[in-house]
Amino acid sequence: MHKRQVKEKVYWMGAVDWDRRLFDSLIPLPDGTTYNAYLIEGSEKTALLDTVDPPMVDVLMAHLENTSRIDFIISHHAEQDHSGSIGTVVERFPEAKVVVTPRAKTMLMDLLPIPQDKFITVADGESLSLGDKTLTFIHTPWVHWPETMVSYLAEDKILFSCDFFGSHIASSDLYVFDQGRVYEAAKRYFAEIMMPFRSVIEKNLEKLKPYDIQMIAPSHGQIYQEPAWIVEAYQDWVSNPPHNLVTFPFVSMHGSTRKMVDHLVHSLARQGVRVELFNLAVTDMGKLAISLVDAGTIVLGVPTVLAGPHPLAAYCAFLANALRPKAQHLSIVGSYGWGGKTVEILAGMIPNLKVEVLEPVLCKGVPTDQDLAALDRLADSIAQKHREKAFHK
Ligand code: FEO
């Protein structure tokens, strides 16, 4: 893929990673990803905005083959998929200064062998003139690390947002083509790396309101030519109350927990509560993370193994605790053989979740009629709480 013009003297300089299927050795990328860098050629100065993941640095350097000078490398975010090739760019363009937030300077000095005098730090709201083009830097912590910022190019009304509003989709499209597909990918991305920082992200969205943003150019995925919908989606994810939805991850070994799960799903549906069910033995954890963005209640279906929770359920609890979804209730259902401390162990694994714990339903072996009746009571309780709190949709 060659460099591509976005606006007059503004170019996409990215790399498309069609094959990548995992990020941070954790996050599934079913559709690959892109690492977007951008070049702005002002009448007096030239700026490169971010770089690419180091394994794809040759793609970026090929884009830069006919570039004679770079005055500034704007580094919005210290994570290596955007900053990791700065060293190579600096070697080729030794005149370039690296423009960062003060926090990013210390982080980049820890991560990359870049000398201290190569950095210029910028304050929140500070502008940098490239001649006939002007970049304004807006500090936006926690999208996705504490040092992150975005840039606004006033003359072209473009927001360069780095991870903020990004989506992991490898594509030959420069611009968003299929909004529905990008919505899901962007929600997956938000869920996996930004959901824990909702309150800060809400403030960041507020900070963007004074700017007339007609295009958002993220560092993953495609460029938004109509950015209003993705900003509204973020507003929903961070600010709105949860939905009338139970996110229900489960694992079953011999079918007893599965019987309980199926009964509870049926009972909840009868009460008008939506359920998204995830069998942890086969599920894409990214899909589960997407569901957690909206969940009003989480129910974990878990059999007891060796006196504790099945390890897949423990992994799920650990992940949910890290992602800190806005769910307000949680319960546990499952079957055991002779005893154990499944509920106590799981309860100790979720200190970050601000949830009311609803009476768990555990049964010995195959669920009896009494156990199924207890599940019906749990469904009643969930439905009533969702109604009382007027969770939407
Ligand atoms: Fe795309 Fe947080 O890096």
mmCIF file of C-alpha atoms and ligand atoms in Angstrom:
data_model
loop_
_atom_site.group_PDB
_atom_site.id
_atom_site.type_symbol
_atom_site.label_atom_id
_atom_site.label_comp_id
_atom_site.label_asym_id
_atom_site.label_seq_id
_atom_site.Cartn_x
_atom_site.Cartn_y
_atom_site.Cartn_z
ATOM 1 C CA MET A 1 0.000 0.000 0.000
ATOM 2 C CA HIS A 2 1.417 3.404 -1.003
ATOM 3 C CA LYS A 3 1.093 6.602 0.963
ATOM 4 C CA ARG A 4 -2.315 8.145 0.319
ATOM 5 C CA GLN A 5 -3.541 11.714 0.317
ATOM 6 C CA VAL A 6 -6.164 12.574 2.936
ATOM 7 C CA LYS A 7 -6.277 16.334 2.320
ATOM 8 C CA GLU A 8 -4.018 18.799 0.522
ATOM 9 C CA LYS A 9 -0.524 18.116 1.941
ATOM 10 C CA VAL A 10 -1.867 15.616 4.486
ATOM 11 C CA TYR A 11 -1.024 11.960 3.846
ATOM 12 C CA TRP A 12 -1.789 8.556 5.364
ATOM 13 C CA MET A 13 1.564 6.757 5.818
ATOM 14 C CA GLY A 14 0.383 3.608 7.547
ATOM 15 C CA ALA A 15 0.918 -0.132 7.419
ATOM 16 C CA VAL A 16 -1.873 -2.679 7.052
ATOM 17 C CA ASP A 17 -1.331 -5.811 9.155
ATOM 18 C CA TRP A 18 -3.708 -8.289 7.496
ATOM 19 C CA ASP A 19 -2.317 -11.302 9.367
ATOM 20 C CA ARG A 20 -2.236 -10.203 12.997
ATOM 21 C CA ARG A 21 -4.652 -12.185 15.167
ATOM 22 C CA LEU A 22 -3.584 -11.259 18.696
ATOM 23 C CA PHE A 23 -2.557 -8.042 20.403
ATOM 24 C CA ASP A 24 -0.528 -7.955 23.631
ATOM 25 C CA SER A 25 -0.658 -11.778 23.428
ATOM 26 C CA LEU A 26 -4.196 -11.359 24.802
ATOM 27 C CA ILE A 27 -6.627 -9.449 22.607
ATOM 28 C CA PRO A 28 -8.134 -11.330 19.639
ATOM 29 C CA LEU A 29 -7.957 -9.403 16.351
ATOM 30 C CA PRO A 30 -10.297 -11.347 14.037
ATOM 31 C CA ASP A 31 -9.861 -8.778 11.256
ATOM 32 C CA GLY A 32 -6.182 -7.849 11.609
ATOM 33 C CA THR A 33 -5.345 -4.175 12.147
ATOM 34 C CA THR A 34 -3.565 -1.135 10.771
ATOM 35 C CA TYR A 35 -0.924 1.145 12.262
ATOM 36 C CA ASN A 36 -1.646 4.587 10.855
ATOM 37 C CA ALA A 37 1.005 7.274 10.676
ATOM 38 C CA TYR A 38 0.268 10.593 8.953
ATOM 39 C CA LEU A 39 2.476 13.197 7.284
ATOM 40 C CA ILE A 40 1.591 16.894 7.240
ATOM 41 C CA GLU A 41 3.638 19.094 4.910
ATOM 42 C CA GLY A 42 3.219 22.668 6.104
ATOM 43 C CA SER A 43 4.591 25.588 4.085
ATOM 44 C CA GLU A 44 7.496 25.874 6.562
ATOM 45 C CA LYS A 45 7.717 22.631 8.553
ATOM 46 C CA THR A 46 6.855 18.985 8.078
ATOM 47 C CA ALA A 47 5.442 16.766 10.805
ATOM 48 C CA LEU A 48 5.083 12.993 10.984
ATOM 49 C CA LEU A 49 2.277 11.941 13.320
ATOM 50 C CA ASP A 50 3.143 8.648 15.029
ATOM 51 C CA THR A 51 4.992 5.744 13.409
ATOM 52 C CA VAL A 52 4.133 2.056 12.976
ATOM 53 C CA ASP A 53 4.700 -1.212 14.813
ATOM 54 C CA PRO A 54 8.427 -2.063 14.519
ATOM 55 C CA PRO A 55 7.965 -5.287 12.478
ATOM 56 C CA MET A 56 6.420 -3.072 9.743
ATOM 57 C CA VAL A 57 8.923 -0.204 9.875
ATOM 58 C CA ASP A 58 10.074 -0.919 6.298
ATOM 59 C CA VAL A 59 6.582 -0.013 5.059
ATOM 60 C CA LEU A 60 6.790 3.376 6.763
ATOM 61 C CA MET A 61 10.324 4.041 5.509
ATOM 62 C CA ALA A 62 9.205 3.235 1.953
ATOM 63 C CA HIS A 63 6.399 5.804 2.322
ATOM 64 C CA LEU A 64 9.041 8.333 3.422
ATOM 65 C CA GLU A 65 11.432 7.597 0.558
ATOM 66 C CA ASN A 66 10.789 10.894 -1.231
ATOM 67 C CA THR A 67 10.449 12.979 1.917
ATOM 68 C CA SER A 68 13.483 15.240 2.249
ATOM 69 C CA ARG A 69 12.989 16.551 5.762
ATOM 70 C CA ILE A 70 10.939 15.898 8.907
ATOM 71 C CA ASP A 71 10.986 18.648 11.515
ATOM 72 C CA PHE A 72 8.674 17.087 14.058
ATOM 73 C CA ILE A 73 7.578 13.572 14.988
ATOM 74 C CA ILE A 74 4.369 13.923 16.962
ATOM 75 C CA SER A 75 4.156 10.964 19.333
ATOM 76 C CA HIS A 76 0.623 10.796 20.695
ATOM 77 C CA HIS A 77 1.140 7.601 22.660
ATOM 78 C CA ALA A 78 4.198 5.761 23.946
ATOM 79 C CA GLU A 79 2.948 2.221 23.224
ATOM 80 C CA GLN A 80 5.270 0.567 20.742
ATOM 81 C CA ASP A 81 2.724 -0.041 17.987
ATOM 82 C CA HIS A 82 2.880 3.748 17.438
ATOM 83 C CA SER A 83 6.205 4.794 18.940
ATOM 84 C CA GLY A 84 8.373 1.742 18.293
ATOM 85 C CA SER A 85 9.723 2.968 14.946
ATOM 86 C CA ILE A 86 10.602 6.510 16.098
ATOM 87 C CA GLY A 87 14.252 5.505 16.499
ATOM 88 C CA THR A 88 14.508 4.389 12.866
ATOM 89 C CA VAL A 89 12.825 7.595 11.654
ATOM 90 C CA VAL A 90 15.181 9.722 13.772
ATOM 91 C CA GLU A 91 18.203 7.921 12.316
ATOM 92 C CA ARG A 92 17.018 8.759 8.795
ATOM 93 C CA PHE A 93 15.899 12.321 9.718
ATOM 94 C CA PRO A 94 18.325 13.428 12.462
ATOM 95 C CA GLU A 95 16.921 16.974 12.442
ATOM 96 C CA ALA A 96 13.520 15.757 13.700
ATOM 97 C CA LYS A 97 12.367 16.619 17.207
ATOM 98 C CA VAL A 98 9.944 14.318 19.017
ATOM 99 C CA VAL A 99 6.855 16.187 20.287
ATOM 100 C CA VAL A 100 5.198 14.634 23.340
ATOM 101 C CA THR A 101 3.341 15.271 26.585
ATOM 102 C CA PRO A 102 5.665 15.590 29.599
ATOM 103 C CA ARG A 103 4.515 12.179 30.838
ATOM 104 C CA ALA A 104 5.192 10.592 27.447
ATOM 105 C CA LYS A 105 8.743 11.936 27.449
ATOM 106 C CA THR A 106 9.665 9.965 30.553
ATOM 107 C CA MET A 107 7.855 6.888 29.303
ATOM 108 C CA LEU A 108 9.524 7.002 25.895
ATOM 109 C CA MET A 109 12.928 7.476 27.505
ATOM 110 C CA ASP A 110 12.244 4.276 29.457
ATOM 111 C CA LEU A 111 11.106 2.389 26.361
ATOM 112 C CA LEU A 112 13.348 3.631 23.548
ATOM 113 C CA PRO A 113 16.978 4.717 23.312
ATOM 114 C CA ILE A 114 16.129 8.303 22.311
ATOM 115 C CA PRO A 115 18.356 11.047 23.795
ATOM 116 C CA GLN A 116 16.656 13.529 26.118
ATOM 117 C CA ASP A 117 17.488 16.558 23.934
ATOM 118 C CA LYS A 118 15.482 15.147 21.022
ATOM 119 C CA PHE A 119 12.197 15.775 22.854
ATOM 120 C CA ILE A 120 9.951 18.821 22.885
ATOM 121 C CA THR A 121 7.161 18.635 25.469
ATOM 122 C CA VAL A 122 3.865 20.383 24.837
ATOM 123 C CA ALA A 123 1.277 21.632 27.311
ATOM 124 C CA ASP A 124 -2.426 20.858 27.091
ATOM 125 C CA GLY A 125 -3.915 23.186 24.455
ATOM 126 C CA GLU A 126 -0.537 24.306 23.086
ATOM 127 C CA SER A 127 -0.252 24.866 19.321
ATOM 128 C CA LEU A 128 2.564 24.263 16.874
ATOM 129 C CA SER A 129 2.740 26.134 13.569
ATOM 130 C CA LEU A 130 3.946 24.327 10.457
ATOM 131 C CA GLY A 131 3.468 27.523 8.409
ATOM 132 C CA ASP A 132 0.108 27.331 6.699
ATOM 133 C CA LYS A 133 -1.018 24.440 8.943
ATOM 134 C CA THR A 134 -1.364 24.470 12.724
ATOM 135 C CA LEU A 135 -1.544 21.560 15.150
ATOM 136 C CA THR A 136 -3.124 21.963 18.574
ATOM 137 C CA PHE A 137 -2.350 19.320 21.164
ATOM 138 C CA ILE A 138 -5.070 18.178 23.546
ATOM 139 C CA HIS A 139 -3.998 16.018 26.462
ATOM 140 C CA THR A 140 -6.353 13.036 26.677
ATOM 141 C CA PRO A 141 -5.048 10.695 29.377
ATOM 142 C CA TRP A 142 -6.039 7.025 29.407
ATOM 143 C CA VAL A 143 -6.840 6.618 25.739
ATOM 144 C CA HIS A 144 -5.111 4.285 26.295
ATOM 145 C CA TRP A 145 -2.193 4.968 28.675
ATOM 146 C CA PRO A 146 -1.806 7.890 31.103
ATOM 147 C CA GLU A 147 0.429 9.920 28.750
ATOM 148 C CA THR A 148 -1.818 9.983 25.661
ATOM 149 C CA MET A 149 -2.770 13.104 23.682
ATOM 150 C CA VAL A 150 -4.518 13.888 20.398
ATOM 151 C CA SER A 151 -3.829 16.600 17.777
ATOM 152 C CA TYR A 152 -6.245 18.893 15.988
ATOM 153 C CA LEU A 153 -5.299 20.282 12.590
ATOM 154 C CA ALA A 154 -7.261 23.527 12.499
ATOM 155 C CA GLU A 155 -7.045 24.376 8.793
ATOM 156 C CA ASP A 156 -8.417 20.967 7.728
ATOM 157 C CA LYS A 157 -10.556 20.320 10.836
ATOM 158 C CA ILE A 158 -9.005 16.877 11.345
ATOM 159 C CA LEU A 159 -8.581 15.231 14.744
ATOM 160 C CA PHE A 160 -5.641 12.820 14.866
ATOM 161 C CA SER A 161 -6.774 10.622 17.725
ATOM 162 C CA CYS A 162 -4.288 7.713 17.913
ATOM 163 C CA ASP A 163 -5.961 4.857 19.897
ATOM 164 C CA PHE A 164 -9.004 7.036 20.762
ATOM 165 C CA PHE A 165 -11.876 6.064 18.364
ATOM 166 C CA GLY A 166 -9.651 3.395 16.795
ATOM 167 C CA SER A 167 -10.744 0.001 15.463
ATOM 168 C CA HIS A 168 -8.791 -3.097 14.573
ATOM 169 C CA ILE A 169 -9.706 -3.731 10.951
ATOM 170 C CA ALA A 170 -7.199 -4.415 8.200
ATOM 171 C CA SER A 171 -8.576 -2.991 4.971
ATOM 172 C CA SER A 172 -7.586 -1.428 1.683
ATOM 173 C CA ASP A 173 -10.149 1.285 2.462
ATOM 174 C CA LEU A 174 -8.724 4.587 3.616
ATOM 175 C CA TYR A 175 -12.104 5.750 4.946
ATOM 176 C CA VAL A 176 -14.824 3.993 6.926
ATOM 177 C CA PHE A 177 -16.929 2.103 4.403
ATOM 178 C CA ASP A 178 -19.214 -0.088 6.512
ATOM 179 C CA GLN A 179 -20.351 1.748 9.662
ATOM 180 C CA GLY A 180 -21.888 -1.347 11.269
ATOM 181 C CA ARG A 181 -18.688 -3.328 10.952
ATOM 182 C CA VAL A 182 -16.576 -0.488 12.302
ATOM 183 C CA TYR A 183 -19.021 0.096 15.180
ATOM 184 C CA GLU A 184 -18.491 -3.460 16.420
ATOM 185 C CA ALA A 185 -14.716 -3.337 15.944
ATOM 186 C CA ALA A 186 -14.469 0.039 17.686
ATOM 187 C CA LYS A 187 -16.621 -1.229 20.573
ATOM 188 C CA ARG A 188 -14.419 -4.308 20.921
ATOM 189 C CA TYR A 189 -11.383 -2.022 21.003
ATOM 190 C CA PHE A 190 -12.968 0.309 23.575
ATOM 191 C CA ALA A 191 -13.997 -2.645 25.750
ATOM 192 C CA GLU A 192 -10.575 -4.200 25.761
ATOM 193 C CA ILE A 193 -8.385 -1.178 26.456
ATOM 194 C CA MET A 194 -10.442 1.859 27.543
ATOM 195 C CA MET A 195 -13.512 0.638 29.433
ATOM 196 C CA PRO A 196 -11.745 0.746 32.827
ATOM 197 C CA PHE A 197 -11.100 4.496 32.372
ATOM 198 C CA ARG A 198 -14.667 5.574 31.514
ATOM 199 C CA SER A 199 -14.829 8.612 33.775
ATOM 200 C CA VAL A 200 -11.595 10.085 32.374
ATOM 201 C CA ILE A 201 -12.701 9.345 28.818
ATOM 202 C CA GLU A 202 -15.962 11.168 29.493
ATOM 203 C CA LYS A 203 -13.892 14.231 30.439
ATOM 204 C CA ASN A 204 -11.798 13.825 27.301
ATOM 205 C CA LEU A 205 -14.959 13.788 25.166
ATOM 206 C CA GLU A 206 -15.982 17.017 26.882
ATOM 207 C CA LYS A 207 -12.608 18.571 26.056
ATOM 208 C CA LEU A 208 -13.137 17.866 22.355
ATOM 209 C CA LYS A 209 -16.491 19.667 22.189
ATOM 210 C CA PRO A 210 -15.108 23.159 21.407
ATOM 211 C CA TYR A 211 -13.354 21.843 18.286
ATOM 212 C CA ASP A 212 -15.064 21.727 14.897
ATOM 213 C CA ILE A 213 -14.108 18.145 14.007
ATOM 214 C CA GLN A 214 -15.023 17.174 10.450
ATOM 215 C CA MET A 215 -12.765 14.146 10.207
ATOM 216 C CA ILE A 216 -11.204 11.762 12.747
ATOM 217 C CA ALA A 217 -7.997 10.059 11.707
ATOM 218 C CA PRO A 218 -7.178 7.321 14.275
ATOM 219 C CA SER A 219 -4.001 5.262 14.396
ATOM 220 C CA HIS A 220 -5.856 1.948 13.997
ATOM 221 C CA GLY A 221 -8.515 1.290 11.396
ATOM 222 C CA GLN A 222 -10.050 3.598 8.868
ATOM 223 C CA ILE A 223 -10.595 7.382 8.832
ATOM 224 C CA TYR A 224 -14.023 8.735 9.830
ATOM 225 C CA GLN A 225 -15.318 11.237 7.261
ATOM 226 C CA GLU A 226 -18.545 11.507 9.250
ATOM 227 C CA PRO A 227 -17.238 11.381 12.800
ATOM 228 C CA ALA A 228 -20.394 12.304 14.744
ATOM 229 C CA TRP A 229 -21.641 8.714 15.092
ATOM 230 C CA ILE A 230 -18.456 7.329 16.641
ATOM 231 C CA VAL A 231 -18.298 10.228 19.127
ATOM 232 C CA GLU A 232 -21.950 9.521 20.046
ATOM 233 C CA ALA A 233 -21.160 5.820 20.430
ATOM 234 C CA TYR A 234 -18.334 6.624 22.855
ATOM 235 C CA GLN A 235 -20.679 8.914 24.760
ATOM 236 C CA ASP A 236 -23.115 6.001 25.135
ATOM 237 C CA TRP A 237 -20.420 3.557 26.214
ATOM 238 C CA VAL A 238 -18.925 5.822 28.885
ATOM 239 C CA SER A 239 -21.901 7.829 30.159
ATOM 240 C CA ASN A 240 -25.237 6.097 29.705
ATOM 241 C CA PRO A 241 -26.706 3.625 32.209
ATOM 242 C CA PRO A 242 -26.353 -0.080 31.370
ATOM 243 C CA HIS A 243 -28.838 -1.869 29.141
ATOM 244 C CA ASN A 244 -31.534 -4.380 30.048
ATOM 245 C CA LEU A 245 -28.991 -7.086 29.318
ATOM 246 C CA VAL A 246 -27.474 -10.026 31.177
ATOM 247 C CA THR A 247 -24.001 -10.999 30.019
ATOM 248 C CA PHE A 248 -23.744 -14.679 30.836
ATOM 249 C CA PRO A 249 -20.355 -16.391 30.461
ATOM 250 C CA PHE A 250 -20.378 -20.030 31.505
ATOM 251 C CA VAL A 251 -18.515 -23.299 31.354
ATOM 252 C CA SER A 252 -19.952 -26.767 31.864
ATOM 253 C CA MET A 253 -18.163 -30.077 32.249
ATOM 254 C CA HIS A 254 -20.829 -32.798 32.307
ATOM 255 C CA GLY A 255 -23.961 -30.846 31.429
ATOM 256 C CA SER A 256 -25.390 -29.982 34.863
ATOM 257 C CA THR A 257 -24.263 -26.346 34.856
ATOM 258 C CA ARG A 258 -25.417 -26.144 31.226
ATOM 259 C CA LYS A 259 -28.914 -27.281 32.299
ATOM 260 C CA MET A 260 -28.982 -24.477 34.873
ATOM 261 C CA VAL A 261 -27.714 -21.952 32.335
ATOM 262 C CA ASP A 262 -30.332 -22.891 29.737
ATOM 263 C CA HIS A 263 -33.095 -22.728 32.325
ATOM 264 C CA LEU A 264 -32.021 -19.284 33.536
ATOM 265 C CA VAL A 265 -31.689 -17.925 29.984
ATOM 266 C CA HIS A 266 -35.234 -19.105 29.239
ATOM 267 C CA SER A 267 -36.566 -17.662 32.484
ATOM 268 C CA LEU A 268 -34.880 -14.276 31.899
ATOM 269 C CA ALA A 269 -36.146 -14.100 28.316
ATOM 270 C CA ARG A 270 -39.679 -14.805 29.542
ATOM 271 C CA GLN A 271 -39.307 -11.814 31.858
ATOM 272 C CA GLY A 272 -38.217 -9.551 28.994
ATOM 273 C CA VAL A 273 -34.516 -9.461 29.916
ATOM 274 C CA ARG A 274 -32.065 -9.817 27.026
ATOM 275 C CA VAL A 275 -29.260 -12.356 27.495
ATOM 276 C CA GLU A 276 -25.954 -12.796 25.677
ATOM 277 C CA LEU A 277 -24.513 -16.230 26.433
ATOM 278 C CA PHE A 278 -20.829 -17.154 26.049
ATOM 279 C CA ASN A 279 -19.500 -20.688 26.395
ATOM 280 C CA LEU A 280 -16.008 -20.002 27.751
ATOM 281 C CA ALA A 281 -14.678 -23.238 26.287
ATOM 282 C CA VAL A 282 -15.102 -21.888 22.749
ATOM 283 C CA THR A 283 -15.898 -18.164 22.903
ATOM 284 C CA ASP A 284 -14.040 -15.202 21.425
ATOM 285 C CA MET A 285 -13.221 -13.167 24.557
ATOM 286 C CA GLY A 286 -13.478 -9.979 22.480
ATOM 287 C CA LYS A 287 -17.187 -10.704 21.899
ATOM 288 C CA LEU A 288 -17.628 -11.171 25.634
ATOM 289 C CA ALA A 289 -15.847 -7.851 26.274
ATOM 290 C CA ILE A 290 -18.208 -6.109 23.805
ATOM 291 C CA SER A 291 -21.206 -7.485 25.686
ATOM 292 C CA LEU A 292 -19.806 -6.256 29.010
ATOM 293 C CA VAL A 293 -19.888 -2.656 27.707
ATOM 294 C CA ASP A 294 -23.716 -2.696 27.946
ATOM 295 C CA ALA A 295 -24.463 -5.339 30.597
ATOM 296 C CA GLY A 296 -26.764 -4.403 33.479
ATOM 297 C CA THR A 297 -26.080 -7.746 35.186
ATOM 298 C CA ILE A 298 -23.358 -10.356 34.882
ATOM 299 C CA VAL A 299 -24.149 -13.981 35.697
ATOM 300 C CA LEU A 300 -21.276 -16.444 35.763
ATOM 301 C CA GLY A 301 -22.112 -20.108 35.154
ATOM 302 C CA VAL A 302 -19.394 -22.157 36.776
ATOM 303 C CA PRO A 303 -18.916 -25.761 37.842
ATOM 304 C CA THR A 304 -16.712 -26.553 40.803
ATOM 305 C CA VAL A 305 -13.412 -28.278 40.021
ATOM 306 C CA LEU A 306 -11.048 -29.484 42.742
ATOM 307 C CA ALA A 307 -13.001 -27.506 45.358
ATOM 308 C CA GLY A 308 -12.832 -24.202 43.442
ATOM 309 C CA PRO A 309 -14.155 -22.502 40.299
ATOM 310 C CA HIS A 310 -13.375 -23.987 36.903
ATOM 311 C CA PRO A 311 -10.170 -22.211 35.731
ATOM 312 C CA LEU A 312 -11.893 -20.796 32.619
ATOM 313 C CA ALA A 313 -14.456 -19.086 34.847
ATOM 314 C CA ALA A 314 -11.666 -17.809 37.106
ATOM 315 C CA TYR A 315 -9.928 -16.329 34.040
ATOM 316 C CA CYS A 316 -13.180 -14.691 33.007
ATOM 317 C CA ALA A 317 -13.691 -13.200 36.491
ATOM 318 C CA PHE A 318 -10.128 -11.870 36.494
ATOM 319 C CA LEU A 319 -10.644 -10.266 33.071
ATOM 320 C CA ALA A 320 -14.003 -8.718 34.028
ATOM 321 C CA ASN A 321 -12.416 -7.323 37.181
ATOM 322 C CA ALA A 322 -9.682 -5.709 35.049
ATOM 323 C CA LEU A 323 -12.134 -4.302 32.473
ATOM 324 C CA ARG A 324 -14.423 -2.791 35.154
ATOM 325 C CA PRO A 325 -17.697 -2.770 33.211
ATOM 326 C CA LYS A 326 -20.595 -0.639 34.446
ATOM 327 C CA ALA A 327 -22.818 -3.634 35.337
ATOM 328 C CA GLN A 328 -24.635 -3.114 38.636
ATOM 329 C CA HIS A 329 -25.498 -6.694 39.654
ATOM 330 C CA LEU A 330 -23.737 -10.031 39.598
ATOM 331 C CA SER A 331 -24.626 -13.594 40.412
ATOM 332 C CA ILE A 332 -23.134 -17.058 40.160
ATOM 333 C CA VAL A 333 -24.848 -20.295 39.225
ATOM 334 C CA GLY A 334 -23.365 -23.764 38.871
ATOM 335 C CA SER A 335 -23.087 -27.357 39.882
ATOM 336 C CA TYR A 336 -20.634 -29.080 42.234
ATOM 337 C CA GLY A 337 -19.859 -32.702 43.037
ATOM 338 C CA TRP A 338 -19.201 -32.794 46.767
ATOM 339 C CA GLY A 339 -18.379 -29.274 48.000
ATOM 340 C CA GLY A 340 -15.915 -26.432 47.645
ATOM 341 C CA LYS A 341 -15.421 -22.679 47.904
ATOM 342 C CA THR A 342 -16.322 -21.595 44.376
ATOM 343 C CA VAL A 343 -18.411 -18.560 45.363
ATOM 344 C CA GLU A 344 -15.947 -17.327 47.997
ATOM 345 C CA ILE A 345 -12.976 -17.649 45.638
ATOM 346 C CA LEU A 346 -14.745 -15.860 42.761
ATOM 347 C CA ALA A 347 -16.064 -13.120 45.068
ATOM 348 C CA GLY A 348 -12.489 -12.436 46.155
ATOM 349 C CA MET A 349 -11.422 -12.010 42.535
ATOM 350 C CA ILE A 350 -13.691 -9.082 41.634
ATOM 351 C CA PRO A 351 -12.938 -6.212 44.045
ATOM 352 C CA ASN A 352 -13.075 -3.638 41.199
ATOM 353 C CA LEU A 353 -16.669 -4.429 40.247
ATOM 354 C CA LYS A 354 -19.139 -2.097 41.942
ATOM 355 C CA VAL A 355 -21.952 -4.619 41.908
ATOM 356 C CA GLU A 356 -24.718 -5.854 44.144
ATOM 357 C CA VAL A 357 -24.283 -9.617 44.456
ATOM 358 C CA LEU A 358 -27.591 -11.442 43.965
ATOM 359 C CA GLU A 359 -28.123 -14.759 45.789
ATOM 360 C CA PRO A 360 -26.032 -17.413 43.943
ATOM 361 C CA VAL A 361 -27.687 -20.694 42.945
ATOM 362 C CA LEU A 362 -25.450 -23.720 43.409
ATOM 363 C CA CYS A 363 -26.631 -27.302 43.200
ATOM 364 C CA LYS A 364 -25.160 -30.707 43.872
ATOM 365 C CA GLY A 365 -24.926 -32.748 40.693
ATOM 366 C CA VAL A 366 -27.880 -32.519 38.319
ATOM 367 C CA PRO A 367 -30.279 -29.623 39.131
ATOM 368 C CA THR A 368 -33.510 -30.638 40.850
ATOM 369 C CA ASP A 369 -36.909 -28.949 40.544
ATOM 370 C CA GLN A 370 -36.062 -26.929 43.656
ATOM 371 C CA ASP A 371 -32.823 -25.745 42.027
ATOM 372 C CA LEU A 372 -34.690 -24.721 38.883
ATOM 373 C CA ALA A 373 -37.209 -22.838 41.017
ATOM 374 C CA ALA A 374 -34.299 -20.988 42.663
ATOM 375 C CA LEU A 375 -33.109 -20.006 39.189
ATOM 376 C CA ASP A 376 -36.588 -18.658 38.403
ATOM 377 C CA ARG A 377 -36.401 -16.552 41.561
ATOM 378 C CA LEU A 378 -32.999 -15.229 40.458
ATOM 379 C CA ALA A 379 -34.487 -14.295 37.054
ATOM 380 C CA ASP A 380 -37.367 -12.509 38.852
ATOM 381 C CA SER A 381 -34.920 -10.579 40.958
ATOM 382 C CA ILE A 382 -32.786 -9.521 37.962
ATOM 383 C CA ALA A 383 -35.826 -8.491 35.924
ATOM 384 C CA GLN A 384 -37.222 -6.477 38.815
ATOM 385 C CA LYS A 385 -33.940 -4.635 39.355
ATOM 386 C CA HIS A 386 -33.612 -3.831 35.650
ATOM 387 C CA ARG A 387 -37.174 -2.482 35.648
ATOM 388 C CA GLU A 388 -36.660 -0.414 38.806
ATOM 389 C CA LYS A 389 -33.533 1.183 37.391
ATOM 390 C CA ALA A 390 -35.110 1.661 33.945
ATOM 391 C CA PHE A 391 -32.138 0.190 32.098
ATOM 392 C CA HIS A 392 -32.690 1.057 28.495
ATOM 393 C CA LYS A 393 -33.398 -1.135 25.426
HETATM 394 FE FE1 FEO B 1 -2.410 1.244 19.601
HETATM 395 FE FE2 FEO B 1 -2.264 1.643 22.982
HETATM 396 O O1 FEO B 1 -1.632 1.313 21.287
#
